[in-house]
């Protein structure tokens, strides 16, 4: 029985490819065109998306190719060999903290946006709680099931983004594409940093260090992870370009959620689909659900590997009230925005730092 | 004990699962189809007072295709005056027996008096772009008369005036109108600090409204500073290429003719980049079909003659439009601002603050228009019935 259960808890290379875009695409994507349009002129942020994307691919590739040297070993196990156990545990706990905080951020943000556009009277806390309860349900179950959910939802999200892009074609204005290459160096570097932040999903690309150990025979994993990031980059390019072509640079940098506005701008003939944004909200809630479940689960993974005797359900249920409490802390949307930014800096630094540190140590020491 | 607790707690969950905190029956909603904004009579110089009129749909009177509605009007106009739109809106909701619901707002009308007040226009627009209920696709127009009086015009075939107005604004068959202006586009232009034109509506009689000409918004004055009549708007549309169809009356050797314009393409180039001697070259390519002629010359074999006539007529109109824009309005209505921003960014940055104000580089620039016309065919018939003997 036990053996059967063990063998079921594995995923394929392909699952990583789907999991990366699933976990990266969330709230940040909805306002991504704004933060990228702000420091740049015209469509110039496209180049920074490409540059930031290449950097993210590189970092993810480093992380995955390090982790596949230790198949079946948890992060704490193999990191202990490289940096001694206490430091490995400390790093893992930092990742857990990041996972918890991202979960809080996403729960609060989806509640905030639903409150804004859908439920004017339902209190934010209630929306957040309802969402969190579903997330807890998913996390408390099997880990492989989460990857299956990713694979189930991701095509729907892809289709929604595709429809969004195709139907906004009719509202584009070619003059919005000009001028080219007018951004100064400062603007470019700022936008590149923000591109890494949004393509790296606030640093969640570092989670591959933990999830690769679930793959039974990691052979093509680095390649698959790379494809996953490329998918993310493509989606960013498509939506950024469409939003800019529809609204223009200056307006985009003034819209709170340009992608939601894009969905609201679309009007299709015929009654039901005339209001595309209602469908878009449903799909986006699924996207954020995927992210939240993965980040929550990461925190659980870390605690499982630190406290080996604890039962998974107990860890999940212990974390839940903490997450709900923290998600209620920001006083308003500005504070939420600010905490998101801080979280992104923290995540990018953590993921980049740990990936590079472990990769270099592995090369130098050659631990098997 | 534990079992009872489980049952109790699952019963408690039902409260959350029902998800009807925000439920609102559709019967209890009052859909706003159109809104208009006028200056109220109590307006003083420093303290503009506004009148907001909301056109609500009365579903019972619309009826379905088979049953038809009743005799009563299918709309209800609620109007109130006050200082801020949101405030007025709240006051209006006191008088509506249902919840006001703006998701289906289609047209937004401003009377000329309102938009001529500096800064007022954009202050009013803020509500419409900030509030989540409103969509960026709402059509905006300026009205010659009181905007609320347009919401009373009830044509025979359409039961709701705002529907009539929104269809009117979307109609692209005339060349003498501005392309429909969506709230989102308007918002973009205000942000980009460029001058632009707004559709202009006028009441013809108590059953119809005419969409003709445009109101001209100057970005430095932050207000509408004048209007262009229908023909001049057509002249502008030739230059910008904002035209899908239209008619042009031309003269040829011995008679008058009418050309139906099928396609207009214009290209704009800046040939002299010196700030004080800016020269724009515009190529306008027109293709059309003869729709009416009373000439005695065979039109089929003399298409060139008609093309020449059309070129001459268009050139005359365009020159008149340029003169009006440069000397009278002193405002860039030709979208040069957007072109300069896109293609000559550095130059634009250096002159945008005095583009159509102060030193007014726009009014002092030279605009050369070349018109090329091509008549594709002479129509279904050749000669008119009054053809010359022997020709």
XYZ file of C-alpha atoms in Angstrom:
759
model
C 0.000 0.000 0.000
C 2.650 2.383 1.093
C 4.769 1.595 -1.896
C 1.895 2.200 -4.259
C 1.279 5.555 -2.696
C 4.921 6.461 -3.036
C 5.073 5.570 -6.688
C 2.009 7.658 -7.386
C 3.610 10.766 -5.964
C 5.674 11.477 -9.044
C 5.250 13.803 -11.974
C 6.556 13.925 -15.526
C 8.904 16.370 -17.237
C 5.939 17.762 -19.111
C 4.218 18.695 -15.833
C 7.034 21.106 -15.056
C 6.550 22.784 -18.404
C 2.890 23.393 -17.593
C 3.458 24.193 -13.943
C 5.839 27.078 -14.620
C 3.417 29.257 -16.615
C 0.541 28.173 -14.349
C 2.284 29.405 -11.243
C 3.818 32.512 -12.793
C 0.666 33.863 -14.443
C -1.506 35.432 -11.785
C -2.332 38.882 -10.494
C 0.899 40.466 -11.694
C -0.048 39.679 -15.275
C -3.180 41.824 -15.004
C -1.210 44.993 -14.340
C 2.014 43.967 -16.119
C 1.421 46.302 -19.114
C 1.130 49.254 -16.746
C 4.399 48.685 -14.910
C 6.252 48.027 -18.154
C 4.754 50.973 -20.044
C 5.507 53.438 -17.247
C 9.291 53.725 -17.656
C 9.316 53.221 -21.444
C 8.057 54.991 -24.553
C 5.932 53.386 -27.233
C 6.374 49.641 -27.513
C 9.972 49.710 -26.274
C 9.265 47.450 -23.297
C 9.112 44.533 -25.757
C 12.913 44.436 -25.790
C 13.053 44.449 -22.019
C 10.561 41.572 -21.909
C 12.874 39.639 -24.213
C 15.994 40.507 -22.222
C 14.344 39.850 -18.862
C 12.929 36.655 -20.318
C 16.344 35.377 -21.368
C 17.716 36.079 -17.892
C 14.793 34.222 -16.321
C 15.282 31.270 -18.684
C 18.933 31.146 -17.689
C 18.177 31.199 -13.967
C 15.443 28.582 -14.269
C 17.711 26.376 -16.362
C 20.476 26.661 -13.755
C 18.049 25.749 -10.979
C 16.590 22.752 -12.776
C 19.875 21.354 -14.007
C 21.210 21.571 -10.464
C 18.180 19.838 -8.974
C 18.177 16.938 -11.464
C 21.564 15.862 -10.133
C 19.731 14.796 -6.989
C 16.700 12.859 -8.219
C 14.194 12.013 -5.525
C 15.998 14.107 -2.905
C 14.260 17.010 -1.244
C 15.765 20.473 -1.332
C 16.853 20.300 2.301
C 18.583 16.951 1.704
C 20.675 17.973 -1.255
C 21.261 21.549 -0.133
C 22.600 20.188 3.159
C 25.319 18.428 1.229
C 26.300 21.689 -0.395
C 25.933 24.289 2.354
C 25.607 22.342 5.613
C 22.290 21.484 7.184
C 21.467 24.620 9.253
C 21.958 26.918 6.283
C 19.963 24.606 4.023
C 17.090 24.614 6.498
C 17.270 28.387 6.821
C 17.152 28.836 3.048
C 14.237 26.431 2.768
C 12.364 28.319 5.488
C 12.936 31.569 3.586
C 11.329 29.946 0.554
C 8.452 28.787 2.748
C 8.016 32.339 3.999
C 7.988 33.550 0.410
C 5.394 30.925 -0.514
C 3.156 31.916 2.381
C 3.425 35.609 1.626
C 2.717 35.119 -2.084
C -0.339 33.072 -1.161
C -1.520 35.879 1.133
C -0.911 38.439 -1.588
C -2.794 36.506 -4.251
C -5.744 35.745 -1.973
C -6.058 39.366 -0.988
C -5.600 40.623 -4.540
C -8.206 38.317 -6.096
C -10.625 39.269 -3.331
C -9.886 42.931 -3.917
C -10.389 42.701 -7.681
C -13.561 40.618 -7.388
C -14.879 43.143 -4.910
C -14.067 45.952 -7.287
C -15.565 44.515 -10.446
C -18.024 41.808 -9.420
C -19.259 41.884 -5.842
C -19.665 45.423 -4.630
C -21.362 44.528 -1.411
C -19.682 41.291 -0.366
C -16.916 42.140 2.107
C -13.386 41.525 0.862
C -12.668 39.189 3.781
C -15.562 36.934 2.831
C -14.485 36.684 -0.794
C -10.930 35.972 0.338
C -12.075 33.305 2.784
C -14.255 31.569 0.225
C -11.342 31.484 -2.190
C -8.879 30.347 0.466
C -11.155 27.486 1.531
C -11.076 26.046 -1.973
C -7.313 26.462 -2.075
C -6.942 24.633 1.257
C -9.048 21.808 -0.113
C -6.690 21.401 -3.060
C -3.497 21.679 -1.017
C -4.667 19.203 1.623
C -4.970 16.486 -1.008
C -2.376 14.778 -3.123
C 0.507 16.815 -4.493
C 0.334 15.169 -7.892
C -3.314 16.181 -8.118
C -2.202 19.805 -7.998
C -0.111 19.242 -11.090
C -3.072 17.524 -12.730
C -5.216 20.580 -11.910
C -2.556 22.773 -13.493
C -2.663 20.670 -16.628
C -6.449 20.815 -16.596
C -6.780 24.566 -16.148
C -3.834 25.785 -18.153
C -5.305 25.145 -21.628
C -8.397 27.094 -20.604
C -6.216 30.007 -19.551
C -4.292 29.814 -22.819
C -7.513 29.887 -24.812
C -8.792 32.872 -22.836
C -5.589 34.810 -23.476
C -5.726 33.841 -27.137
C -9.338 35.007 -27.489
C -8.476 38.217 -25.681
C -5.633 38.892 -28.105
C -7.569 38.002 -31.247
C -10.675 39.992 -30.438
C -8.796 43.051 -29.336
C -7.241 43.183 -32.825
C -10.267 45.140 -34.004
C -9.644 47.854 -31.431
C -5.957 48.366 -32.131
C -4.585 51.556 -33.540
C -1.322 51.300 -35.452
C -0.263 54.827 -34.488
C 0.063 53.613 -30.910
C 3.085 51.532 -31.925
C 5.266 54.590 -32.569
C 7.809 55.910 -31.700
C 10.550 53.271 -31.640
C 13.700 53.266 -29.511
C 13.092 56.557 -27.730
C 13.437 55.236 -24.186
C 16.565 56.270 -22.303
C 18.952 53.796 -20.706
C 17.490 54.408 -17.271
C 14.039 53.508 -18.510
C 15.302 50.347 -20.181
C 17.126 49.069 -17.118
C 14.153 49.823 -14.898
C 11.789 48.036 -17.276
C 14.162 45.055 -17.548
C 14.141 44.665 -13.790
C 10.345 44.773 -13.792
C 10.243 42.294 -16.681
C 12.314 39.805 -14.683
C 9.997 40.353 -11.756
C 6.825 39.680 -13.736
C 8.196 36.879 -15.937
C 9.837 35.274 -12.927
C 6.474 35.585 -11.180
C 7.794 37.459 -8.126
C 10.550 34.858 -7.793
C 8.421 31.730 -7.988
C 10.730 30.352 -10.694
C 12.992 29.368 -7.779
C 10.381 26.790 -6.745
C 11.730 24.418 -9.390
C 14.483 23.657 -6.857
C 11.803 21.946 -4.778
C 9.486 20.451 -7.347
C 12.047 18.745 -9.586
C 12.553 16.128 -6.874
C 9.018 14.884 -7.593
C 9.994 13.834 -11.100
C 10.765 10.141 -11.227
C 13.207 10.184 -14.141
C 14.337 13.743 -14.790
C 16.002 13.665 -18.183
C 14.559 16.375 -20.350
C 13.542 18.523 -17.381
C 15.827 21.543 -18.070
C 14.565 21.705 -21.633
C 10.937 21.424 -20.532
C 11.378 24.097 -17.872
C 12.892 26.317 -20.529
C 9.867 25.783 -22.770
C 7.674 26.698 -19.823
C 9.434 30.025 -19.365
C 9.358 30.656 -23.118
C 5.590 30.166 -22.983
C 5.390 32.773 -20.248
C 7.482 35.192 -22.297
C 5.280 34.691 -25.361
C 2.112 35.354 -23.379
C 3.675 38.501 -21.936
C 4.694 39.702 -25.384
C 1.262 39.070 -26.893
C -0.742 40.721 -24.150
C 1.664 43.612 -23.668
C 1.645 44.387 -27.399
C -2.130 44.150 -27.711
C -2.761 46.315 -24.661
C -0.336 48.946 -25.904
C -1.793 48.905 -29.411
C -5.308 49.336 -28.052
C -4.714 51.932 -25.346
C -1.398 53.541 -26.286
C 1.548 53.907 -23.970
C 0.386 56.879 -21.939
C -3.073 55.551 -21.163
C -1.779 52.069 -20.369
C 0.517 53.483 -17.717
C -2.532 55.185 -16.195
C -4.869 52.200 -16.035
C -4.913 50.250 -12.782
C -5.483 46.878 -14.485
C -4.882 47.336 -18.221
C -5.551 43.677 -19.029
C -8.961 43.788 -17.325
C -9.717 46.996 -19.210
C -8.704 45.215 -22.405
C -11.174 42.436 -21.639
C -13.815 45.062 -20.934
C -13.062 46.891 -24.168
C -13.916 43.859 -26.258
C -17.484 43.775 -27.465
C -18.589 40.862 -29.515
C -21.813 40.790 -31.454
C -24.520 38.665 -29.895
C -25.959 38.783 -26.422
C -23.989 36.457 -24.221
C -20.416 37.026 -25.334
C -20.980 40.723 -25.692
C -19.496 41.069 -22.251
C -16.271 39.109 -22.503
C -14.937 40.352 -19.180
C -17.317 38.182 -17.147
C -15.848 35.053 -18.756
C -12.371 36.436 -18.411
C -12.834 36.860 -14.662
C -13.840 33.237 -14.296
C -10.787 32.047 -16.182
C -8.491 34.391 -14.315
C -9.774 33.146 -11.002
C -8.677 29.704 -12.182
C -5.227 31.054 -13.056
C -4.854 32.620 -9.639
C -6.147 29.456 -8.018
C -3.352 27.503 -9.715
C -0.745 29.941 -8.471
C -2.075 30.091 -4.952
C -2.279 26.330 -4.607
C 1.324 25.908 -5.782
C 2.760 28.604 -3.524
C 0.810 27.293 -0.535
C 1.971 23.788 -1.307
C 5.583 24.933 -1.474
C 5.385 26.172 2.083
C 3.924 22.784 3.061
C 6.763 20.945 1.259
C 9.354 22.902 3.191
C 7.703 22.295 6.544
C 7.305 18.620 5.690
C 11.003 18.282 5.009
C 11.934 20.213 8.160
C 9.432 18.608 10.526
C 9.585 15.053 9.223
C 7.011 13.607 11.612
C 4.283 16.148 11.094
C 1.188 15.096 9.175
C 0.564 17.013 5.971
C -3.037 17.906 6.789
C -1.997 19.333 10.125
C 0.578 21.593 8.472
C -1.977 22.754 5.927
C -4.604 23.542 8.537
C -2.072 25.280 10.778
C -0.924 27.543 7.975
C -4.450 28.449 6.824
C -5.413 30.874 9.622
C -1.968 32.478 9.470
C -2.387 33.072 5.740
C -5.884 34.456 6.188
C -4.662 36.772 8.928
C -1.703 38.133 6.952
C -3.832 38.607 3.846
C -6.010 40.977 5.860
C -3.114 43.163 6.963
C -2.778 45.683 4.091
C -5.074 48.606 4.814
C -5.826 49.553 1.224
C -4.894 48.786 -2.363
C -1.860 51.020 -2.183
C -0.397 49.033 0.695
C -1.264 45.840 -1.141
C 0.552 47.103 -4.216
C 3.524 48.108 -2.112
C 3.710 44.762 -0.331
C 3.525 43.056 -3.717
C 6.518 45.039 -4.888
C 8.522 44.259 -1.737
C 7.574 40.620 -2.044
C 8.779 40.601 -5.620
C 12.176 42.065 -4.658
C 12.476 39.544 -1.852
C 11.486 36.646 -4.111
C 13.750 37.579 -7.019
C 16.733 38.089 -4.712
C 16.078 34.840 -2.861
C 15.507 32.706 -5.957
C 18.446 34.165 -7.874
C 20.783 34.086 -4.894
C 20.041 30.525 -3.837
C 20.097 29.185 -7.400
C 23.475 30.777 -8.161
C 24.971 29.867 -4.771
C 23.989 26.210 -4.961
C 24.900 25.889 -8.620
C 28.386 27.333 -8.096
C 28.996 25.253 -4.975
C 27.873 22.151 -6.822
C 30.293 22.865 -9.673
C 33.165 23.628 -7.275
C 32.651 20.784 -4.830
C 31.235 18.290 -7.265
C 28.974 16.631 -4.689
C 27.047 13.652 -6.019
C -20.692 14.821 19.932
C -18.050 15.091 17.265
C -20.526 13.973 14.664
C -23.000 16.679 15.640
C -20.265 19.260 15.481
C -19.421 18.160 11.969
C -23.019 18.420 10.859
C -23.405 21.807 12.491
C -20.257 23.185 10.925
C -21.248 21.965 7.498
C -24.604 23.663 7.940
C -22.714 26.818 8.777
C -20.749 26.580 5.535
C -24.000 26.833 3.579
C -24.126 30.492 4.502
C -20.973 31.055 2.452
C -21.795 28.679 -0.338
C -25.013 30.372 -1.322
C -23.048 33.311 -2.679
C -25.926 35.747 -2.903
C -24.545 38.628 -0.977
C -24.557 40.747 -4.088
C -27.524 39.220 -5.787
C -29.793 41.686 -7.487
C -32.773 40.572 -9.470
C -32.725 41.838 -13.027
C -36.258 43.140 -12.566
C -34.996 45.442 -9.858
C -32.421 47.101 -12.002
C -32.896 50.268 -13.947
C -30.622 50.261 -16.971
C -29.176 53.578 -17.993
C -28.869 53.738 -21.762
C -27.780 57.315 -22.263
C -26.644 60.263 -20.181
C -26.434 63.920 -20.956
C -24.749 66.776 -19.188
C -25.765 70.425 -19.406
C -24.930 73.588 -17.569
C -27.651 74.329 -15.086
C -29.296 77.722 -14.905
C -27.825 78.478 -11.500
C -24.311 78.463 -12.953
C -22.065 81.286 -11.885
C -18.678 82.056 -13.321
C -16.529 80.291 -10.730
C -19.006 77.701 -9.736
C -20.402 75.723 -12.636
C -23.598 73.876 -11.785
C -24.491 70.891 -13.877
C -27.614 69.112 -14.947
C -27.297 65.387 -15.405
C -30.013 63.563 -17.305
C -30.129 59.782 -17.158
C -32.202 57.920 -19.688
C -33.599 54.772 -18.104
C -35.094 51.926 -20.067
C -38.683 50.908 -19.401
C -38.549 47.257 -20.493
C -42.328 46.706 -20.420
C -42.861 49.357 -23.079
C -40.219 47.939 -25.420
C -41.970 44.623 -25.745
C -40.739 41.787 -27.902
C -40.744 41.423 -31.650
C -44.049 39.622 -31.666
C -46.032 41.292 -28.922
C -44.846 44.843 -29.445
C -44.820 47.377 -26.678
C -47.572 49.481 -25.341
C -48.323 53.054 -26.165
C -46.321 54.517 -23.350
C -42.728 55.637 -23.984
C -40.008 53.026 -23.547
C -37.765 55.326 -21.607
C -37.795 57.609 -18.639
C -35.560 60.641 -18.333
C -34.521 61.683 -14.882
C -32.753 65.017 -14.566
C -31.280 66.848 -11.629
C -28.849 69.679 -11.065
C -25.939 69.947 -8.724
C -22.240 70.469 -8.407
C -20.777 67.016 -8.926
C -22.034 64.261 -11.167
C -21.682 61.517 -8.601
C -23.649 63.596 -6.170
C -26.390 64.223 -8.703
C -26.434 60.561 -9.556
C -27.032 59.721 -5.919
C -29.834 62.237 -5.827
C -31.348 60.723 -8.953
C -31.284 57.252 -7.439
C -33.561 58.589 -4.731
C -36.154 59.152 -7.413
C -35.713 55.874 -9.235
C -37.659 52.957 -7.843
C -34.926 50.572 -8.986
C -31.167 50.349 -8.651
C -29.442 52.420 -11.314
C -27.212 50.258 -13.420
C -24.746 51.855 -15.832
C -23.137 48.789 -17.408
C -25.179 49.274 -20.558
C -24.601 52.966 -20.976
C -24.186 53.637 -24.688
C -24.011 57.356 -25.276
C -22.727 60.268 -23.321
C -23.788 63.706 -24.541
C -22.280 67.019 -23.532
C -23.845 70.271 -24.566
C -21.609 72.808 -26.234
C -21.855 75.164 -23.226
C -20.327 72.553 -20.970
C -17.373 71.605 -23.130
C -16.547 75.233 -23.840
C -15.767 75.787 -20.156
C -12.024 75.322 -19.680
C -11.087 72.159 -17.745
C -14.693 71.257 -16.989
C -14.968 68.583 -19.686
C -12.174 66.404 -18.363
C -13.226 66.862 -14.770
C -16.579 65.426 -15.751
C -15.026 62.576 -17.687
C -13.080 61.435 -14.657
C -16.177 59.840 -13.157
C -16.864 57.914 -16.333
C -13.375 56.454 -16.626
C -12.815 55.826 -12.928
C -16.081 54.151 -12.009
C -16.002 50.381 -12.597
C -19.501 50.202 -14.044
C -18.741 52.330 -17.050
C -17.120 50.888 -20.099
C -14.589 52.542 -22.320
C -16.724 51.884 -25.386
C -19.379 54.461 -24.511
C -19.802 56.864 -27.443
C -19.239 60.528 -26.693
C -20.692 63.474 -28.612
C -21.117 67.206 -28.247
C -24.527 68.695 -28.929
C -25.441 72.067 -30.340
C -28.632 72.378 -28.324
C -29.231 71.391 -24.731
C -27.965 67.833 -24.516
C -30.968 66.670 -22.524
C -33.332 67.768 -25.288
C -31.701 65.216 -27.617
C -32.738 62.490 -25.231
C -36.345 63.485 -25.913
C -36.143 63.068 -29.674
C -38.177 60.012 -30.492
C -38.004 58.855 -34.111
C -40.792 56.678 -35.452
C -38.842 53.455 -35.756
C -36.806 53.360 -32.563
C -38.338 53.498 -29.144
C -35.356 54.705 -27.178
C -33.682 57.999 -28.162
C -30.227 56.962 -26.903
C -30.312 53.909 -29.105
C -31.127 56.156 -32.044
C -28.229 58.448 -31.150
C -25.718 55.638 -30.734
C -26.690 54.161 -34.097
C -26.453 57.615 -35.614
C -22.936 58.061 -34.249
C -21.901 54.686 -35.631
C -23.184 55.380 -39.119
C -20.212 55.791 -41.435
C -22.084 56.509 -44.656
C -21.498 60.234 -44.551
C -18.094 61.817 -44.986
C -19.093 64.951 -43.145
C -18.878 63.462 -39.677
C -16.143 62.518 -37.322
C -15.448 58.816 -36.811
C -17.262 57.645 -33.658
C -15.381 58.731 -30.560
C -15.301 56.175 -27.788
C -14.809 57.221 -24.212
C -11.563 55.234 -24.127
C -10.148 57.066 -27.164
C -11.122 60.365 -25.631
C -9.372 59.434 -22.408
C -6.245 58.494 -24.367
C -6.194 61.790 -26.239
C -6.617 63.818 -23.071
C -3.696 61.941 -21.514
C -1.539 62.311 -24.600
C -2.152 66.072 -24.638
C -3.183 66.298 -28.257
C -5.988 68.305 -29.838
C -8.763 66.327 -31.470
C -12.292 66.451 -32.846
C -15.549 65.230 -31.308
C -18.766 64.280 -33.157
C -21.271 67.101 -33.184
C -25.020 66.553 -33.084
C -27.801 68.990 -33.806
C -31.574 68.686 -33.621
C -33.322 68.970 -36.984
C -36.923 68.603 -35.897
C -38.781 66.830 -33.121
C -38.237 63.456 -34.762
C -34.673 63.610 -35.992
C -31.149 64.555 -35.083
C -28.364 65.284 -37.517
C -24.806 64.094 -37.073
C -22.859 66.692 -38.980
C -19.529 68.411 -38.485
C -17.276 68.212 -35.483
C -16.450 70.098 -32.313
C -12.769 70.964 -32.011
C -11.017 70.411 -28.697
C -7.823 72.340 -28.096
C -5.563 70.599 -25.651
C -3.955 73.757 -24.300
C -7.208 75.553 -23.708
C -8.545 72.295 -22.251
C -11.867 73.099 -23.886
C -13.766 72.969 -27.140
C -12.851 76.153 -28.964
C -15.012 75.910 -32.049
C -16.745 73.731 -34.575
C -16.251 72.689 -38.166
C -19.315 72.443 -40.365
C -20.067 69.365 -42.458
C -18.162 70.224 -45.665
C -15.054 71.350 -43.787
C -15.169 68.150 -41.745
C -15.152 66.320 -45.036
C -12.095 68.336 -46.027
C -10.424 67.278 -42.810
C -11.370 63.657 -43.385
C -9.793 63.720 -46.842
C -6.530 64.785 -45.246
C -6.562 62.283 -42.411
C -8.081 59.431 -44.395
C -10.868 59.058 -41.817
C -13.426 58.396 -44.494
C -15.222 55.284 -45.616
C -17.768 56.701 -48.000
C -19.034 60.044 -49.170
C -20.334 62.182 -51.955
C -18.688 65.035 -53.760
C -20.375 67.474 -56.106
C -18.008 68.465 -58.898
C -18.048 70.634 -62.012
C -16.848 69.430 -65.368
C -16.696 71.362 -68.630
C -20.369 71.815 -69.280
C -22.194 70.500 -66.291
C -22.324 69.270 -62.719
C -21.774 65.733 -61.613
C -21.790 63.762 -58.427
C -19.039 61.354 -57.439
C -19.545 58.624 -54.896
C -16.265 58.215 -53.088
C -15.346 54.603 -52.553
C -11.949 54.827 -50.946
C -9.667 57.496 -49.562
C -6.088 56.976 -48.590
C -3.829 59.665 -47.310
C -0.213 59.660 -46.355
C 1.526 62.288 -44.305
C 5.198 63.242 -44.354
C 7.209 65.959 -42.687
C 9.612 67.350 -45.262
C 11.094 70.351 -43.481
C 12.084 69.631 -39.909
C 13.098 73.170 -39.001
C 10.879 74.169 -36.099
C 9.933 77.522 -37.583
C 9.449 76.328 -41.146
C 7.726 72.997 -40.700
C 6.434 71.655 -43.982
C 3.996 68.789 -44.202
C 3.339 66.915 -47.420
C 0.049 65.097 -47.659
C -0.835 62.775 -50.515
C -4.526 62.062 -50.825
C -5.542 59.213 -53.114
C -9.216 59.011 -53.854
C -11.124 56.510 -55.894
C -14.739 56.963 -56.742
C -17.623 56.133 -59.031
C -19.820 58.507 -60.988
C -23.228 58.423 -59.347
C -24.929 61.256 -61.179
C -24.073 63.469 -64.121
C -25.891 65.724 -66.548
C -22.992 66.227 -68.891
C -23.447 65.562 -72.584
C -19.980 64.054 -72.931
C -19.671 60.285 -72.783
C -18.542 59.697 -69.198
C -17.286 56.204 -69.913
C -14.612 57.431 -72.297
C -13.875 60.616 -70.389
C -13.281 59.345 -66.889
C -10.145 61.506 -66.672
C -12.241 64.594 -67.018
C -14.206 63.597 -63.948
C -11.049 62.725 -62.075
C -9.633 66.185 -62.798
C -12.872 67.758 -61.655
C -12.835 65.780 -58.440
C -9.207 66.640 -57.750
C -9.921 70.323 -58.228
C -12.953 70.232 -55.970
C -11.239 68.295 -53.215
C -8.192 70.555 -53.371
C -10.415 73.602 -52.996
C -12.190 72.094 -50.019
C -8.976 70.977 -48.371
C -7.396 74.403 -48.755
C -10.444 75.967 -47.183
C -10.204 73.541 -44.280
C -6.494 74.269 -43.753
C -7.146 78.002 -43.717
C -9.920 77.544 -41.182
C -7.736 75.358 -38.948
C -4.639 77.567 -39.133
C -6.079 81.056 -38.990
C -9.400 80.701 -37.264
C -9.241 77.713 -34.911
C -5.437 77.680 -34.613
C -5.787 74.078 -33.545
C -4.337 70.905 -34.983
C -7.327 68.958 -36.235
C -5.331 66.877 -38.726
C -3.660 64.501 -36.265
C -0.217 65.950 -37.057
C 0.412 65.824 -33.300
C 0.050 62.041 -33.209
C 2.221 61.714 -36.316
C 4.972 63.893 -34.836
C 4.851 62.038 -31.530
C 5.207 58.735 -33.348
C 7.686 59.559 -36.087
C 9.599 62.623 -34.903
C 9.622 62.111 -31.171
C 12.560 64.416 -30.369
C 11.142 67.230 -32.455
C 7.714 66.767 -30.904
C 9.159 66.899 -27.389
C 10.790 70.206 -28.213
C 7.686 71.885 -29.584
C 4.718 70.141 -28.012
C 4.145 72.831 -25.402
C 3.626 75.470 -28.065
C 2.247 73.273 -30.808
C -1.192 74.793 -31.139
C -0.977 77.588 -28.630
C 1.402 80.470 -27.888
C 4.031 80.445 -30.648
C 1.680 78.054 -32.426
C 4.041 76.065 -34.637
C 1.014 74.388 -36.151
C -0.557 77.587 -37.480
C 2.800 78.666 -38.904
C 3.633 75.423 -40.619
C 3.219 74.892 -44.329
C 0.834 72.183 -45.447
C 1.062 70.986 -49.036
C -1.691 68.706 -50.195
C -1.525 66.723 -53.415
C -4.781 65.142 -54.499
C -4.850 62.194 -56.884
C -8.242 60.998 -57.980
C -9.197 57.940 -59.926
C -12.686 57.334 -61.241
C -13.204 53.614 -61.380
C -16.340 53.456 -63.494
C -19.088 55.580 -64.916
C -21.993 53.655 -63.496
C -24.551 51.417 -65.137
C -25.413 53.765 -67.959
C -23.313 55.750 -70.397
C -24.972 58.907 -71.703
C -27.649 60.863 -69.996
C -30.935 60.898 -71.914
C -30.149 64.386 -73.131
C -27.187 63.280 -75.201
C -25.859 65.591 -77.902
C -26.737 64.744 -81.469
C -23.861 63.101 -83.292
C -21.573 62.445 -80.351
